């Protein structure tokens, strides 16, 4: 594919994505664009067979409520391995909205890295990735090995956001459609990885956010399962639980096999490790503290509602809730503003904040 054809293809993908996000057919979009354009022409734009004139390009952006930067940027060619954490019945329109949010956030992230001369992170997980695991015990061992490689010990990880950002993953919190709690991908440009990214919804509670991030980390570490009895997503969840709640440390805290574990203990443990009560109950079964029958009985009785309503939730701004916030992008923008590589106006646009707020934060209180 020629460079020009590649750019046309990228433009076409953005048009199609923005149209799906808006819930418009080719005909209904054509009726909204000024100057007039046919549905057939828009179909050709989306297929990468034709590019619009400048006037039509502006009209398309206005009709779709997207910026020209979104439509024309070439920082990302394709989103590889795009995965959604979503509820059943999530619409195609909601998936398109979430994908558009991801692209927009990544474009801004890559823009500030370009301005600061920061090279693409590339694949930082190649050296610690395993192609295949065959047993659940291997999954737990891999999680423990990764903790050892990263010098994390067996203590709870204070911030998954900070850890993943340190390891080269771009973590973004964004307003996603209600049925989608997160998505992840590898952003590619000219065949090279320019970003591993995870987006979590601003509506996601702290417990689920941490588990989502650990689950996406698992996808970077384990390629597949060699056991048909272990589904890949189940293996990712097992890794996430093992990484967040190391088995040896949990066994020390609860004292080996038990006939039952009280609600009080589970509530204390979930706050100690920063996971949901349901995840903690499952983990107690995985490490052998509770028998599988005891875990099933708990979910059929007192823990029945835990999957839909979190008991004693971790509060935003307290403990893990104060730490699980992506910070790197903001730091990079403020670094660029401080070094006068970008203006406060550009900084405000990248941060999504008012110019007044940014200017105050540049100079601080006067007098």
Coordinates of C-alpha atoms in Angstrom, one line a residue:
X1 CA 0.0 0.0 0.0
X2 CA 1.4 3.4 -0.9
X3 CA 1.8 6.1 1.7
X4 CA -1.0 8.2 0.2
X5 CA -3.4 5.2 0.1
X6 CA -2.5 4.4 3.7
X7 CA -3.4 7.9 4.8
X8 CA -6.7 7.6 2.8
X9 CA -7.4 4.3 4.6
X10 CA -6.7 5.8 8.0
X11 CA -9.0 8.7 7.2
X12 CA -11.7 6.3 6.1
X13 CA -11.5 4.4 9.3
X14 CA -11.9 7.6 11.4
X15 CA -14.9 8.7 9.3
X16 CA -16.6 5.3 9.7
X17 CA -15.9 5.2 13.4
X18 CA -17.2 8.8 14.0
X19 CA -20.3 7.9 11.9
X20 CA -21.0 4.8 13.9
X21 CA -20.5 6.7 17.1
X22 CA -23.1 9.2 16.0
X23 CA -25.5 6.4 15.0
X24 CA -25.8 7.7 11.5
X25 CA -26.3 5.9 8.2
X26 CA -24.4 7.0 5.1
X27 CA -27.5 8.7 3.8
X28 CA -28.3 10.5 7.1
X29 CA -24.7 11.7 7.4
X30 CA -24.8 13.0 3.8
X31 CA -27.9 15.0 4.6
X32 CA -26.1 16.8 7.4
X33 CA -22.9 17.8 5.6
X34 CA -22.6 21.3 4.2
X35 CA -21.5 21.7 1.4
X36 CA -23.6 18.8 0.0
X37 CA -22.0 15.4 -0.5
X38 CA -23.5 12.1 -1.6
X39 CA -23.8 9.0 0.4
X40 CA -21.9 7.2 -2.3
X41 CA -19.0 9.7 -1.9
X42 CA -18.9 9.1 1.8
X43 CA -18.8 5.4 1.2
X44 CA -15.7 5.9 -1.0
X45 CA -14.1 8.1 1.7
X46 CA -14.6 5.3 4.2
X47 CA -13.2 2.7 1.8
X48 CA -10.1 4.8 1.3
X49 CA -10.8 5.2 -2.4
X50 CA -11.2 9.0 -2.4
X51 CA -10.5 12.0 -0.2
X52 CA -12.9 15.0 0.3
X53 CA -12.2 18.6 -0.6
X54 CA -11.1 20.9 2.2
X55 CA -14.6 22.4 2.4
X56 CA -16.3 18.9 2.6
X57 CA -13.7 17.8 5.2
X58 CA -14.7 20.7 7.4
X59 CA -18.4 19.9 6.8
X60 CA -17.8 16.3 7.8
X61 CA -16.1 17.3 11.0
X62 CA -19.0 19.6 12.0
X63 CA -21.7 17.0 11.1
X64 CA -19.9 14.3 13.1
X65 CA -18.9 16.7 16.0
X66 CA -15.2 15.7 15.7
X67 CA -12.1 17.7 15.3
X68 CA -10.1 17.8 12.1
X69 CA -7.2 16.5 14.1
X70 CA -9.2 13.4 14.9
X71 CA -10.0 12.8 11.2
X72 CA -6.6 13.6 9.7
X73 CA -3.9 12.7 12.3
X74 CA -1.5 9.9 11.3
X75 CA 0.0 9.1 14.6
X76 CA -2.0 5.9 14.8
X77 CA -2.5 3.5 11.8
X78 CA -4.5 0.8 13.6
X79 CA -5.6 -0.4 17.0
X80 CA -4.3 -4.0 17.3
X81 CA -5.8 -6.5 19.7
X82 CA -8.7 -4.2 20.7
X83 CA -10.5 -5.7 23.7
X84 CA -13.6 -4.4 25.5
X85 CA -14.6 -5.1 29.1
X86 CA -18.3 -4.7 28.5
X87 CA -21.8 -5.9 29.6
X88 CA -23.7 -8.3 27.4
X89 CA -25.9 -6.5 24.9
X90 CA -23.5 -3.5 24.4
X91 CA -24.4 -1.8 21.2
X92 CA -22.1 -1.3 18.2
X93 CA -22.7 2.5 18.6
X94 CA -21.4 2.3 22.2
X95 CA -18.3 0.3 21.1
X96 CA -17.6 2.9 18.4
X97 CA -18.0 5.7 21.0
X98 CA -15.5 4.0 23.3
X99 CA -13.0 3.4 20.5
X100 CA -13.3 7.0 19.4
X101 CA -12.5 8.1 23.0
X102 CA -9.5 5.8 23.0
X103 CA -8.1 7.2 19.8
X104 CA -8.6 10.8 20.9
X105 CA -6.9 10.2 24.2
X106 CA -4.0 8.3 22.6
X107 CA -3.6 11.0 20.0
X108 CA -3.2 13.6 22.7
X109 CA -0.8 11.4 24.6
X110 CA 1.4 10.7 21.6
X111 CA 1.3 14.5 20.7
X112 CA 2.8 15.5 24.1
X113 CA 5.4 12.7 23.8
X114 CA 6.4 14.0 20.3
X115 CA 6.7 17.5 21.7
X116 CA 9.0 16.4 24.5
X117 CA 11.0 14.1 22.2
X118 CA 10.0 10.9 24.1
X119 CA 10.4 7.9 21.8
X120 CA 7.7 5.2 21.6
X121 CA 7.8 2.8 24.4
X122 CA 7.7 -0.2 22.1
X123 CA 7.1 -3.7 23.5
X124 CA 8.4 -3.6 27.1
X125 CA 7.0 -7.0 28.0
X126 CA 8.7 -9.3 25.5
X127 CA 11.3 -10.4 28.0
X128 CA 8.8 -11.5 30.6
X129 CA 6.1 -12.9 28.3
X130 CA 5.3 -16.6 28.3
X131 CA 3.7 -18.2 25.2
X132 CA 1.6 -20.7 27.0
X133 CA 0.4 -21.9 30.5
X134 CA -1.2 -25.2 31.1
X135 CA -2.4 -25.2 34.7
X136 CA -3.9 -22.8 37.2
X137 CA -0.8 -23.3 39.5
X138 CA 1.4 -22.1 36.6
X139 CA -0.7 -18.9 36.4
X140 CA -0.2 -18.2 40.1
X141 CA 3.6 -18.9 39.7
X142 CA 3.8 -16.5 36.8
X143 CA 2.2 -13.8 38.8
X144 CA 4.6 -14.4 41.7
X145 CA 7.6 -14.4 39.3
X146 CA 6.5 -11.1 37.8
X147 CA 6.3 -9.5 41.3
X148 CA 9.8 -10.8 42.0
X149 CA 11.1 -9.5 38.7
X150 CA 9.7 -6.1 39.5
X151 CA 10.8 -6.1 43.1
X152 CA 7.3 -5.8 44.4
X153 CA 7.6 -8.3 47.3
X154 CA 4.3 -9.7 48.5
X155 CA 2.8 -6.5 49.8
X156 CA -0.3 -5.1 48.2
X157 CA 0.4 -2.9 45.2
X158 CA -0.4 0.7 46.2
X159 CA -1.3 1.9 42.7
X160 CA -1.8 -0.3 39.6
X161 CA -2.0 2.9 37.6
X162 CA 1.4 4.1 38.7
X163 CA 3.0 0.7 38.2
X164 CA 1.6 0.2 34.7
X165 CA 2.6 3.7 33.7
X166 CA 6.1 3.0 35.0
X167 CA 6.2 -0.1 32.8
X168 CA 5.3 1.8 29.7
X169 CA 1.5 1.2 29.5
X170 CA -0.6 4.3 28.8
X171 CA -3.4 4.4 31.4
X172 CA -6.3 6.6 30.7
X173 CA -9.5 7.4 32.7
X174 CA -12.3 8.6 30.5
X175 CA -16.0 9.0 30.2
X176 CA -17.1 5.7 28.5
X177 CA -20.6 4.5 27.6
X178 CA -22.3 3.1 30.6
X179 CA -22.1 -0.6 29.6
X180 CA -18.4 -0.4 28.9
X181 CA -16.0 -0.4 31.9
X182 CA -12.8 -0.4 30.0
X183 CA -10.9 -1.3 26.8
X184 CA -7.3 -2.1 25.9
X185 CA -5.2 -2.3 22.7
X186 CA -1.8 -1.8 21.1
X187 CA -1.6 1.3 18.9
X188 CA 0.4 0.7 15.8
X189 CA 2.1 3.1 13.3
X190 CA 3.8 1.8 10.1
X191 CA 3.9 -1.7 11.6
X192 CA 5.5 -0.6 14.9
X193 CA 4.0 -0.5 18.4
X194 CA 3.7 3.1 19.5
X195 CA 1.6 2.5 22.6
X196 CA 0.2 -0.2 24.8
X197 CA -3.0 1.4 26.2
X198 CA -5.7 0.7 28.8
X199 CA -8.7 2.9 29.2
X200 CA -11.0 2.6 32.3
X201 CA -14.3 4.3 32.8
X202 CA -14.6 7.2 35.2
X203 CA -17.7 5.4 36.6
X204 CA -15.7 2.2 37.5
X205 CA -15.2 1.8 41.2
X206 CA -11.7 1.5 42.7
X207 CA -11.9 -2.3 43.2
X208 CA -13.0 -3.0 39.6
X209 CA -10.5 -0.5 38.2
X210 CA -7.6 -2.3 39.9
X211 CA -8.8 -5.7 38.8
X212 CA -9.3 -4.4 35.2
X213 CA -5.7 -3.1 35.1
X214 CA -4.3 -6.3 36.5
X215 CA -6.4 -8.3 33.9
X216 CA -5.0 -6.2 31.1
X217 CA -1.5 -6.7 32.5
X218 CA -2.1 -10.4 32.3
X219 CA -2.8 -10.1 28.5
X220 CA 0.7 -8.6 28.2
X221 CA 2.3 -11.6 30.0
X222 CA 0.4 -14.7 28.9
X223 CA -0.3 -15.3 25.2
X224 CA -2.5 -18.4 25.5
X225 CA -3.5 -21.5 27.5
X226 CA -2.4 -24.9 26.5
X227 CA -5.3 -26.5 28.4
X228 CA -8.7 -26.5 26.7
X229 CA -10.3 -26.6 30.2
X230 CA -8.9 -23.2 31.0
X231 CA -10.4 -20.4 28.9
X232 CA -8.1 -17.5 28.2
X233 CA -10.2 -14.8 29.9
X234 CA -10.6 -17.0 33.0
X235 CA -6.8 -17.4 33.0
X236 CA -6.4 -13.6 32.8
X237 CA -8.8 -13.2 35.8
X238 CA -6.8 -15.8 37.7
X239 CA -3.6 -14.0 37.0
X240 CA -5.1 -10.7 38.1
X241 CA -6.3 -12.2 41.4
X242 CA -2.9 -13.8 42.0
X243 CA -1.0 -10.6 41.2
X244 CA -3.2 -8.5 43.4
X245 CA -3.5 -11.0 46.2
X246 CA -0.4 -13.2 46.4
X247 CA -1.3 -16.7 47.7
X248 CA 1.5 -17.0 50.3
X249 CA 0.7 -13.6 51.8
X250 CA -3.0 -14.4 52.0
X251 CA -2.4 -17.8 53.6
X252 CA -0.3 -16.1 56.3
X253 CA -3.1 -13.6 57.0
X254 CA -6.0 -16.2 57.3
X255 CA -4.1 -19.2 58.7
X256 CA -4.6 -22.0 56.2
X257 CA -7.7 -24.1 55.4
X258 CA -10.9 -22.9 57.0
X259 CA -14.4 -24.2 57.2
X260 CA -15.7 -20.6 56.7
X261 CA -14.4 -17.1 56.6
X262 CA -16.6 -14.4 58.2
X263 CA -18.0 -11.3 56.4
X264 CA -15.9 -9.2 58.8
X265 CA -12.7 -10.9 57.6
X266 CA -13.5 -10.6 54.0
X267 CA -14.3 -6.9 54.3
X268 CA -11.0 -6.3 56.1
X269 CA -9.1 -8.3 53.5
X270 CA -10.6 -6.6 50.5
X271 CA -9.6 -3.2 51.9
X272 CA -6.1 -4.6 52.7
X273 CA -5.5 -5.7 49.1
X274 CA -7.7 -3.2 47.2
X275 CA -10.0 -5.8 45.5
X276 CA -13.7 -6.5 45.5
X277 CA -15.3 -8.7 48.1
X278 CA -16.3 -11.1 45.3
X279 CA -12.7 -11.3 44.0
X280 CA -11.5 -11.9 47.6
X281 CA -14.0 -14.7 48.1
X282 CA -12.9 -16.3 44.8
X283 CA -9.2 -15.9 45.8
X284 CA -9.8 -17.6 49.1
X285 CA -11.1 -20.6 47.2
X286 CA -8.2 -20.5 44.7
X287 CA -5.5 -20.7 47.4
X288 CA -7.3 -23.5 49.3
X289 CA -8.4 -21.6 52.3
X290 CA -12.1 -22.4 51.4
X291 CA -13.4 -25.5 49.7
X292 CA -15.1 -24.9 46.3
X293 CA -18.4 -26.0 47.8
X294 CA -18.0 -23.3 50.5
X295 CA -17.3 -20.6 47.9
X296 CA -20.4 -21.7 45.9
X297 CA -22.5 -21.7 49.0
X298 CA -21.4 -18.2 49.9
X299 CA -22.3 -16.8 46.4
X300 CA -25.7 -18.6 46.8
X301 CA -26.4 -17.0 50.1
X302 CA -24.8 -13.9 51.9
X303 CA -22.6 -13.0 48.9
X304 CA -25.3 -13.3 46.3
X305 CA -25.5 -9.5 45.6
X306 CA -21.7 -8.8 45.7
X307 CA -21.4 -9.0 41.9
X308 CA -23.8 -6.1 41.4
X309 CA -23.4 -4.1 44.6
X310 CA -20.0 -3.8 46.3
X311 CA -20.1 -4.2 50.1
X312 CA -18.1 -1.6 52.1
X313 CA -16.6 0.0 48.9
X314 CA -13.2 1.7 48.9
X315 CA -13.9 5.4 48.8
X316 CA -12.5 7.7 46.2
X317 CA -9.8 9.9 47.7
X318 CA -9.0 7.5 50.6
X319 CA -6.4 4.7 50.6
X320 CA -6.2 2.9 47.3
X321 CA -8.9 5.3 46.1
X322 CA -6.5 8.3 46.4
X323 CA -3.7 6.5 44.5
X324 CA -5.5 4.9 41.6
X325 CA -5.4 7.9 39.2
X326 CA -3.3 8.1 36.0
X327 CA -0.7 10.8 36.4
X328 CA 1.9 10.5 33.7
X329 CA 0.0 12.4 30.9
X330 CA -0.7 15.4 33.2
X331 CA 3.0 15.4 34.3
X332 CA 4.1 15.5 30.7
X333 CA 1.8 18.3 29.7
X334 CA 2.9 20.4 32.7
X335 CA 6.5 19.7 31.9
X336 CA 6.0 21.0 28.4
X337 CA 4.2 24.1 29.7
X338 CA 6.9 24.7 32.2
X339 CA 9.7 24.4 29.6
X340 CA 7.7 26.7 27.3
X341 CA 7.5 24.0 24.6
X342 CA 3.8 24.6 24.4
X343 CA 1.6 27.6 25.4
X344 CA -0.9 27.6 28.3
X345 CA -3.6 27.6 25.6
X346 CA -2.2 24.4 24.1
X347 CA -1.8 22.9 27.6
X348 CA -5.4 23.7 28.5
X349 CA -6.6 22.1 25.3
X350 CA -4.6 18.9 26.0
X351 CA -5.7 18.7 29.6
X352 CA -9.3 19.5 28.9
X353 CA -9.2 22.4 31.4
X354 CA -10.1 26.1 31.1
X355 CA -7.3 28.5 30.2
X356 CA -8.0 30.5 33.4
X357 CA -7.3 27.4 35.6
X358 CA -4.1 26.6 33.7
X359 CA -2.8 30.1 33.8
X360 CA -3.5 30.2 37.6
X361 CA -1.6 27.0 38.0
X362 CA 1.3 28.3 36.0
X363 CA 1.8 31.5 38.1
X364 CA 0.1 30.6 41.4
X365 CA -1.6 33.1 43.6
X366 CA -0.5 36.7 43.0
X367 CA 0.7 38.8 46.0

